[in-house]
Tab-separated table of C-alpha atoms in Angstrom:
chain	number	residue	atom	x	y	z
A	1	MET	CA	-72.283	26.626	68.315
A	2	ALA	CA	-69.300	27.827	66.460
A	3	VAL	CA	-68.395	26.010	63.239
A	4	LEU	CA	-64.847	26.100	62.257
A	5	PHE	CA	-64.129	25.894	58.530
A	6	VAL	CA	-60.690	24.828	57.575
A	7	ALA	CA	-59.638	25.412	54.019
A	8	THR	CA	-56.877	23.206	52.633
A	9	ALA	CA	-55.087	24.497	49.579
A	10	PHE	CA	-53.303	22.038	47.221
A	11	ALA	CA	-50.462	23.252	45.292
A	12	SER	CA	-49.557	21.464	42.116
A	13	VAL	CA	-45.851	20.501	41.808
A	14	ALA	CA	-44.358	19.883	38.333
A	15	VAL	CA	-42.293	16.635	38.276
A	16	ALA	CA	-38.995	16.896	36.352
A	17	GLN	CA	-38.718	14.257	33.606
A	18	SER	CA	-36.175	13.210	31.114
A	19	ALA	CA	-37.074	12.882	27.432
A	20	ILE	CA	-34.411	10.775	25.677
A	21	GLY	CA	-34.485	9.803	21.999
A	22	PHE	CA	-32.122	8.189	19.491
A	23	ARG	CA	-30.463	10.567	17.136
A	24	THR	CA	-28.038	8.778	14.684
A	25	ALA	CA	-25.710	5.846	14.086
A	26	GLU	CA	-22.889	5.191	11.612
A	27	VAL	CA	-19.903	2.890	10.850
A	28	SER	CA	-16.290	3.963	10.376
A	29	ALA	CA	-15.824	1.978	7.218
A	30	THR	CA	-17.976	0.124	4.664
A	31	GLU	CA	-15.201	-2.278	3.749
A	32	ALA	CA	-12.942	-4.315	6.134
A	33	THR	CA	-10.758	-7.416	6.113
A	34	VAL	CA	-11.482	-10.533	8.282
A	35	GLY	CA	-10.469	-9.753	11.903
A	36	GLU	CA	-10.192	-6.004	11.354
A	37	ASN	CA	-12.069	-3.726	13.688
A	38	VAL	CA	-14.894	-1.494	12.440
A	39	THR	CA	-16.031	1.262	14.798
A	40	VAL	CA	-19.839	1.762	15.211
A	41	SER	CA	-20.894	5.107	16.689
A	42	ALA	CA	-24.292	6.041	17.931
A	43	GLU	CA	-25.844	9.172	19.514
A	44	ALA	CA	-28.841	9.917	21.699
A	45	VAL	CA	-30.255	13.169	22.961
A	46	ASN	CA	-32.075	14.267	26.150
A	47	VAL	CA	-34.417	17.115	25.562
A	48	GLY	CA	-36.000	16.904	29.053
A	49	ASP	CA	-35.286	18.884	32.134
A	50	SER	CA	-33.851	15.983	34.132
A	51	GLN	CA	-31.027	13.486	33.557
A	52	GLY	CA	-32.034	9.970	32.528
A	53	GLY	CA	-30.624	6.592	31.660
A	54	TYR	CA	-30.480	5.153	28.128
A	55	THR	CA	-29.320	1.848	26.728
A	56	PHE	CA	-27.502	1.476	23.464
A	57	GLU	CA	-27.787	-1.994	21.862
A	58	PHE	CA	-25.367	-2.642	19.057
A	59	GLN	CA	-26.195	-5.533	16.711
A	60	HIS	CA	-25.113	-7.172	13.442
A	61	ASN	CA	-26.721	-9.867	11.361
A	62	GLY	CA	-25.201	-12.834	9.604
A	63	THR	CA	-23.300	-13.005	6.339
A	64	ASP	CA	-26.589	-13.079	4.482
A	65	LEU	CA	-28.580	-9.856	4.807
A	66	GLY	CA	-31.754	-10.201	6.835
A	67	THR	CA	-30.607	-13.210	8.904
A	68	GLY	CA	-30.826	-13.248	12.664
A	69	TRP	CA	-29.388	-10.388	14.740
A	70	VAL	CA	-26.516	-10.866	17.252
A	71	THR	CA	-25.839	-8.285	19.988
A	72	PHE	CA	-22.108	-7.500	20.227
A	73	GLU	CA	-22.315	-4.537	22.686
A	74	ASN	CA	-24.911	-3.444	25.217
A	75	ARG	CA	-24.209	-0.306	27.111
A	76	ARG	CA	-26.307	1.905	29.497
A	77	VAL	CA	-25.387	5.472	30.027
A	78	THR	CA	-26.707	8.538	31.862
A	79	ILE	CA	-27.487	11.589	29.804
A	80	PRO	CA	-27.823	14.971	31.601
A	81	ALA	CA	-30.822	17.290	30.956
A	82	ASN	CA	-30.730	19.108	27.635
A	83	ASP	CA	-27.568	17.225	26.551
A	84	ASP	CA	-26.531	14.426	24.307
A	85	ARG	CA	-24.245	11.476	24.462
A	86	ARG	CA	-22.245	9.727	21.803
A	87	ILE	CA	-20.634	6.278	22.279
A	88	SER	CA	-18.738	3.884	20.166
A	89	ALA	CA	-18.214	0.130	19.941
A	90	ASN	CA	-15.824	-2.005	17.897
A	91	VAL	CA	-16.819	-5.091	15.980
A	92	SER	CA	-14.818	-7.557	13.793
A	93	PHE	CA	-15.873	-10.590	11.782
A	94	ASP	CA	-14.237	-13.934	11.459
A	95	GLN	CA	-15.670	-14.730	7.999
A	96	PRO	CA	-15.938	-12.846	4.703
A	97	GLY	CA	-19.405	-11.626	3.892
A	98	THR	CA	-21.835	-8.640	3.884
A	99	TYR	CA	-23.030	-7.545	7.394
A	100	ARG	CA	-25.760	-5.137	8.291
A	101	ILE	CA	-25.174	-3.224	11.516
A	102	ARG	CA	-27.765	-1.391	13.621
A	103	VAL	CA	-28.126	0.345	17.019
A	104	ASN	CA	-31.530	0.075	18.820
A	105	GLU	CA	-32.931	-1.158	15.545
A	106	ASN	CA	-31.797	1.956	13.757
A	107	GLY	CA	-29.505	1.206	10.703
A	108	ALA	CA	-25.865	2.213	11.122
A	109	GLY	CA	-24.520	0.875	7.866
A	110	VAL	CA	-23.528	-2.179	5.788
A	111	VAL	CA	-20.026	-3.589	5.963
A	112	ARG	CA	-18.489	-5.802	3.313
A	113	VAL	CA	-15.859	-8.048	4.763
A	114	ARG	CA	-13.113	-9.505	2.599
A	115	PRO	CA	-10.204	-11.817	3.166
A	116	ALA	CA	-7.836	-9.234	1.678
A	117	SER	CA	-8.004	-5.544	0.806
A	118	ALA	CA	-5.868	-2.691	-0.401
A	119	ARG	CA	-6.790	0.890	0.658
A	120	VAL	CA	-5.244	4.303	0.490
A	121	ALA	CA	-3.877	5.304	3.980
A	122	SER	CA	-2.546	8.772	3.058
A	123	VAL	CA	-1.935	10.876	-0.017
A	124	ASN	CA	-0.394	14.222	-0.923
A	125	ASP	CA	0.980	15.856	-4.143
A	126	THR	CA	4.133	13.649	-4.409
A	127	GLN	CA	3.287	10.367	-2.607
A	128	ARG	CA	0.542	7.946	-1.849
A	129	ARG	CA	0.655	5.261	0.824
A	130	ILE	CA	-1.423	2.072	0.243
A	131	ASP	CA	-2.059	-0.444	3.131
A	132	ILE	CA	-2.189	-4.081	2.115
A	133	ILE	CA	-4.146	-6.255	4.617
A	134	ALA	CA	-4.842	-10.010	4.406
A	135	ASN	CA	-6.382	-12.419	6.925
A	136	GLY	CA	-7.468	-16.011	5.997
A	137	VAL	CA	-5.923	-16.197	2.553
A	138	SER	CA	-3.867	-19.083	1.099
A	139	ALA	CA	-0.384	-19.244	2.560
A	140	THR	CA	0.967	-20.968	-0.591
A	141	GLU	CA	-0.986	-19.299	-3.414
A	142	PRO	CA	-0.570	-15.727	-4.565
A	143	THR	CA	-3.069	-13.189	-3.185
A	144	GLN	CA	-4.109	-10.455	-5.632
A	145	PHE	CA	-4.894	-6.907	-4.523
A	146	ASP	CA	-6.523	-4.372	-6.811
A	147	ILE	CA	-5.170	-0.907	-5.888
A	148	PRO	CA	-7.666	2.038	-5.734
A	149	ALA	CA	-7.550	3.890	-9.034
A	150	SER	CA	-5.541	7.121	-9.331
A	151	ASN	CA	-4.646	9.641	-11.976
A	152	ARG	CA	-1.118	10.081	-10.696
A	153	SER	CA	1.688	10.024	-13.362
A	154	VAL	CA	3.097	6.711	-11.989
A	155	THR	CA	0.737	4.575	-9.928
A	156	LEU	CA	0.234	0.933	-8.894
A	157	GLN	CA	-2.814	-0.829	-10.368
A	158	ARG	CA	-2.350	-4.333	-9.018
A	159	TRP	CA	-0.211	-6.106	-6.427
A	160	THR	CA	0.006	-9.898	-6.293
A	161	THR	CA	2.081	-11.336	-3.416
A	162	THR	CA	3.071	-14.638	-1.874
A	163	THR	CA	4.188	-14.611	1.662
A	164	GLY	CA	3.815	-18.147	3.054
A	165	GLN	CA	1.367	-16.832	5.703
A	166	SER	CA	-2.487	-16.717	5.818
A	167	ALA	CA	-2.396	-13.330	7.558
A	168	PHE	CA	-0.078	-10.386	6.791
A	169	GLN	CA	0.207	-6.639	6.391
A	170	GLN	CA	2.227	-4.708	3.860
A	171	HIS	CA	2.705	-1.040	3.000
A	172	LEU	CA	3.477	0.378	-0.481
A	173	THR	CA	4.284	4.042	-0.926
A	174	GLU	CA	4.271	5.619	-4.410
A	175	TYR	CA	6.682	8.550	-5.077
A	176	THR	CA	6.039	10.544	-8.292
A	177	ASP	CA	9.096	12.592	-7.419
A	178	PRO	CA	11.936	10.080	-7.000
A	179	ALA	CA	14.078	12.661	-5.170
A	180	GLU	CA	11.612	12.337	-2.186
A	181	ALA	CA	11.937	8.651	-1.902
A	182	PRO	CA	13.882	7.482	1.170
A	183	GLY	CA	17.319	5.917	0.805
A	184	SER	CA	19.830	6.373	-2.048
A	185	ILE	CA	18.403	6.901	-5.457
A	186	PRO	CA	20.519	6.830	-8.610
A	187	ALA	CA	21.817	10.137	-9.773
A	188	PRO	CA	20.218	11.722	-13.023
A	189	THR	CA	23.522	11.081	-14.765
A	190	ASP	CA	22.976	7.283	-14.278
A	191	ALA	CA	19.247	7.008	-14.525
A	192	THR	CA	16.010	8.372	-15.884
A	193	LEU	CA	13.392	7.644	-13.209
A	194	LEU	CA	9.632	8.125	-13.515
A	195	GLY	CA	8.688	7.096	-10.076
A	196	VAL	CA	9.719	4.961	-7.022
A	197	ILE	CA	7.626	2.468	-4.945
A	198	GLU	CA	8.787	1.687	-1.444
A	199	PHE	CA	7.734	-1.610	0.149
A	200	GLY	CA	7.410	-2.108	3.868
A	201	SER	CA	6.359	-5.065	6.133
A	202	ASP	CA	7.251	-6.943	9.221
A	203	ASP	CA	6.100	-10.097	7.577
A	204	GLU	CA	8.063	-12.335	5.235
A	205	VAL	CA	7.480	-11.939	1.426
A	206	GLN	CA	8.493	-14.677	-1.014
A	207	GLY	CA	7.739	-12.817	-4.268
A	208	SER	CA	5.413	-10.324	-5.806
A	209	THR	CA	4.157	-9.292	-9.222
A	210	MET	CA	3.134	-5.614	-9.712
A	211	ARG	CA	1.327	-3.777	-12.367
A	212	VAL	CA	2.391	-0.096	-12.750
A	213	ALA	CA	0.623	2.469	-14.902
A	214	VAL	CA	2.837	5.332	-16.405
A	215	ASP	CA	1.136	8.319	-17.792
A	216	ASP	CA	1.922	9.207	-21.518
A	217	ALA	CA	2.844	12.705	-20.569
A	218	ALA	CA	5.407	11.466	-17.982
A	219	LEU	CA	6.955	9.245	-20.666
A	220	ALA	CA	7.157	12.108	-23.156
A	221	ASN	CA	8.761	14.476	-20.566
A	222	SER	CA	11.372	11.817	-19.858
A	223	THR	CA	12.335	11.168	-23.484
A	224	LEU	CA	12.124	7.400	-22.758
A	225	GLU	CA	10.571	5.150	-25.362
A	226	ARG	CA	7.606	3.085	-24.168
A	227	ASP	CA	9.554	-0.261	-24.487
A	228	ALA	CA	12.628	1.214	-22.749
A	229	VAL	CA	10.919	1.389	-19.386
A	230	THR	CA	12.062	-1.169	-16.795
A	231	VAL	CA	11.127	-1.845	-13.134
A	232	TYR	CA	14.226	-2.267	-10.842
A	233	GLN	CA	14.424	-3.613	-7.331
A	234	ARG	CA	17.048	-2.397	-4.819
A	235	ASN	CA	19.603	-4.906	-3.540
A	236	GLY	CA	21.888	-3.142	-1.001
A	237	THR	CA	23.507	-0.221	-2.885
A	238	ALA	CA	22.862	-1.795	-6.244
A	239	TRP	CA	19.705	-2.237	-8.403
A	240	GLU	CA	18.551	-5.229	-10.297
A	241	PRO	CA	16.354	-5.041	-13.465
A	242	LEU	CA	13.237	-7.056	-13.322
A	243	ALA	CA	11.556	-8.792	-16.295
A	244	THR	CA	9.197	-6.035	-17.350
A	245	SER	CA	6.494	-6.251	-20.090
A	246	VAL	CA	3.709	-3.999	-21.357
A	247	VAL	CA	0.392	-5.530	-20.585
A	248	SER	CA	-1.803	-2.732	-21.907
A	249	ASP	CA	-1.540	0.561	-23.753
A	250	GLY	CA	-4.386	3.071	-23.909
A	251	ALA	CA	-6.391	5.717	-21.944
A	252	ASN	CA	-3.300	7.967	-22.127
A	253	ARG	CA	-1.090	5.570	-20.141
A	254	THR	CA	0.969	2.386	-20.427
A	255	VAL	CA	0.674	-0.426	-17.909
A	256	TYR	CA	3.804	-2.517	-17.094
A	257	GLU	CA	4.060	-5.778	-15.285
A	258	ALA	CA	7.171	-6.885	-13.383
A	259	ALA	CA	7.982	-9.780	-11.001
A	260	ALA	CA	9.941	-8.963	-7.942
A	261	THR	CA	11.894	-11.541	-5.940
A	262	ARG	CA	12.085	-9.620	-2.657
A	263	GLY	CA	10.342	-6.951	-0.593
A	264	THR	CA	12.380	-3.721	-1.113
A	265	THR	CA	12.282	-0.427	-2.991
A	266	TYR	CA	11.352	-0.409	-6.643
A	267	ALA	CA	12.180	2.148	-9.265
A	268	VAL	CA	10.452	2.695	-12.606
A	269	GLY	CA	12.428	4.105	-15.584
A	270	ARG	CA	15.818	3.362	-17.053
A	271	MET	CA	19.216	2.860	-15.365
A	272	THR	CA	22.500	2.544	-17.116
A	273	PRO	CA	25.968	1.228	-16.062
A	274	ASN	CA	28.976	3.481	-16.086
A	275	ILE	CA	32.047	1.334	-16.904
A	276	THR	CA	35.555	2.706	-17.212
A	277	VAL	CA	38.866	1.000	-17.934
A	278	GLY	CA	41.930	1.530	-15.771
A	279	ASN	CA	45.313	0.130	-14.945
A	280	ALA	CA	45.786	-1.381	-18.296
A	281	SER	CA	49.057	-3.188	-18.988
A	282	SER	CA	50.364	-5.690	-21.604
A	283	VAL	CA	53.002	-8.440	-21.429
A	284	SER	CA	54.341	-10.214	-24.481
A	285	THR	CA	56.204	-13.573	-24.322
A	286	GLY	CA	57.859	-15.647	-27.009
A	287	SER	CA	56.756	-19.086	-27.921
A	288	ASP	CA	57.324	-21.648	-30.605
A	289	GLY	CA	54.246	-20.381	-32.328
A	290	GLY	CA	55.282	-16.690	-32.227
A	291	VAL	CA	54.682	-13.898	-29.855
A	292	ARG	CA	51.969	-14.250	-27.110
A	293	LEU	CA	50.492	-10.952	-25.993
A	294	ILE	CA	48.537	-10.695	-22.751
A	295	LEU	CA	46.559	-7.555	-21.959
A	296	ASP	CA	45.381	-6.925	-18.398
A	297	ALA	CA	42.938	-4.176	-17.412
A	298	ARG	CA	40.704	-3.267	-14.401
A	299	LEU	CA	37.156	-2.469	-15.163
A	300	GLN	CA	35.209	-0.295	-12.770
A	301	ASN	CA	31.435	0.294	-12.840
A	302	THR	CA	30.187	3.291	-10.826
A	303	GLY	CA	26.667	2.913	-12.154
A	304	PRO	CA	23.632	1.610	-10.239
A	305	VAL	CA	23.170	-1.555	-12.305
A	306	ALA	CA	25.499	-4.274	-13.643
A	307	GLY	CA	26.406	-4.089	-17.325
A	308	PRO	CA	28.362	-5.848	-20.077
A	309	TYR	CA	31.713	-4.697	-21.363
A	310	ARG	CA	33.181	-5.922	-24.571
A	311	GLY	CA	36.885	-5.777	-24.722
A	312	VAL	CA	38.531	-6.084	-28.162
A	313	LEU	CA	42.237	-6.682	-28.759
A	314	ARG	CA	43.541	-5.440	-32.116
A	315	VAL	CA	47.006	-5.780	-33.540
A	316	ASN	CA	47.925	-3.603	-36.437
A	317	GLY	CA	44.219	-2.716	-36.842
A	318	GLU	CA	43.142	-6.379	-36.986
A	319	THR	CA	40.955	-7.887	-34.326
A	320	VAL	CA	42.706	-10.932	-32.808
A	321	ASN	CA	40.617	-11.539	-29.696
A	322	ALA	CA	37.322	-10.262	-28.127
A	323	THR	CA	35.826	-10.923	-24.654
A	324	THR	CA	32.632	-9.770	-23.088
A	325	VAL	CA	32.254	-9.625	-19.224
A	326	THR	CA	29.688	-8.421	-16.895
A	327	VAL	CA	30.811	-5.711	-14.434
A	328	PRO	CA	28.671	-5.632	-11.243
A	329	ALA	CA	27.015	-2.416	-10.039
A	330	LYS	CA	29.356	-0.328	-7.800
A	331	GLY	CA	32.028	-2.895	-8.394
A	332	GLU	CA	35.108	-3.968	-10.319
A	333	ARG	CA	36.078	-6.765	-12.659
């Protein structure tokens, strides 16, 4: 009898597997206004030799830290072998408060949500743009914005505005070199300017109060006295002086406060009228009381601001009449 032995060989086969783990999460901003998007980014990595699926769960808690979690985005992705994947989700909040954000139970950051905020959007050597954002503020009461601190020679410190709306956006751009400001700026012969602030918005503005800090060195270089500095607002081709007062003096700078009546361009410094007399003529007529002399003249102001002119009529060196009139900027009287 023959016995047949059959040998069966088993070969082990390695099964390819994915090995995916969470790497990091972060928020694009730690401060935001009501209704403004904050971008949350998260990243996972696959160190295995096969692709695999991974779910990102984005959550935030309530306005009080530690309260229940709410999922605002749940996304599943495929991550190739030996690769990583980064995804982002946006979240916004309807109420002011402090919110903690996490992805797959890993902290991404804490966001403080305010009804109004001012933040620097861009900056270079001669200009700084500040974005003003409000959502959910009083439509009838002024909203105050504290501007991020700066050591620039002329800089906004505070902006308080009334718009008649509960949500609005404004843009303020500081120019430490007035020559770089857009539009027509008074010539050095008519003005000594320390800085210019340009206002921009698609929303209505009823009035604003600003606080502007001027460096002592800038004042000294300009030869202006501290109390001679005024804030002006543009009105067409002319400029209007605003009621300007010193609210603080120290730390090598003076802070001025001025109330504007419109959203426009503002200039900080000193402007002067430039009034000349032309086409003067006189007419004398007889009367029972003697001779009546009428003097007629045309006053022209080529300066950027309106100014007074005092006309004095003298006869044989004696003043017989005097009149003071205001001549509008870029106008005649």
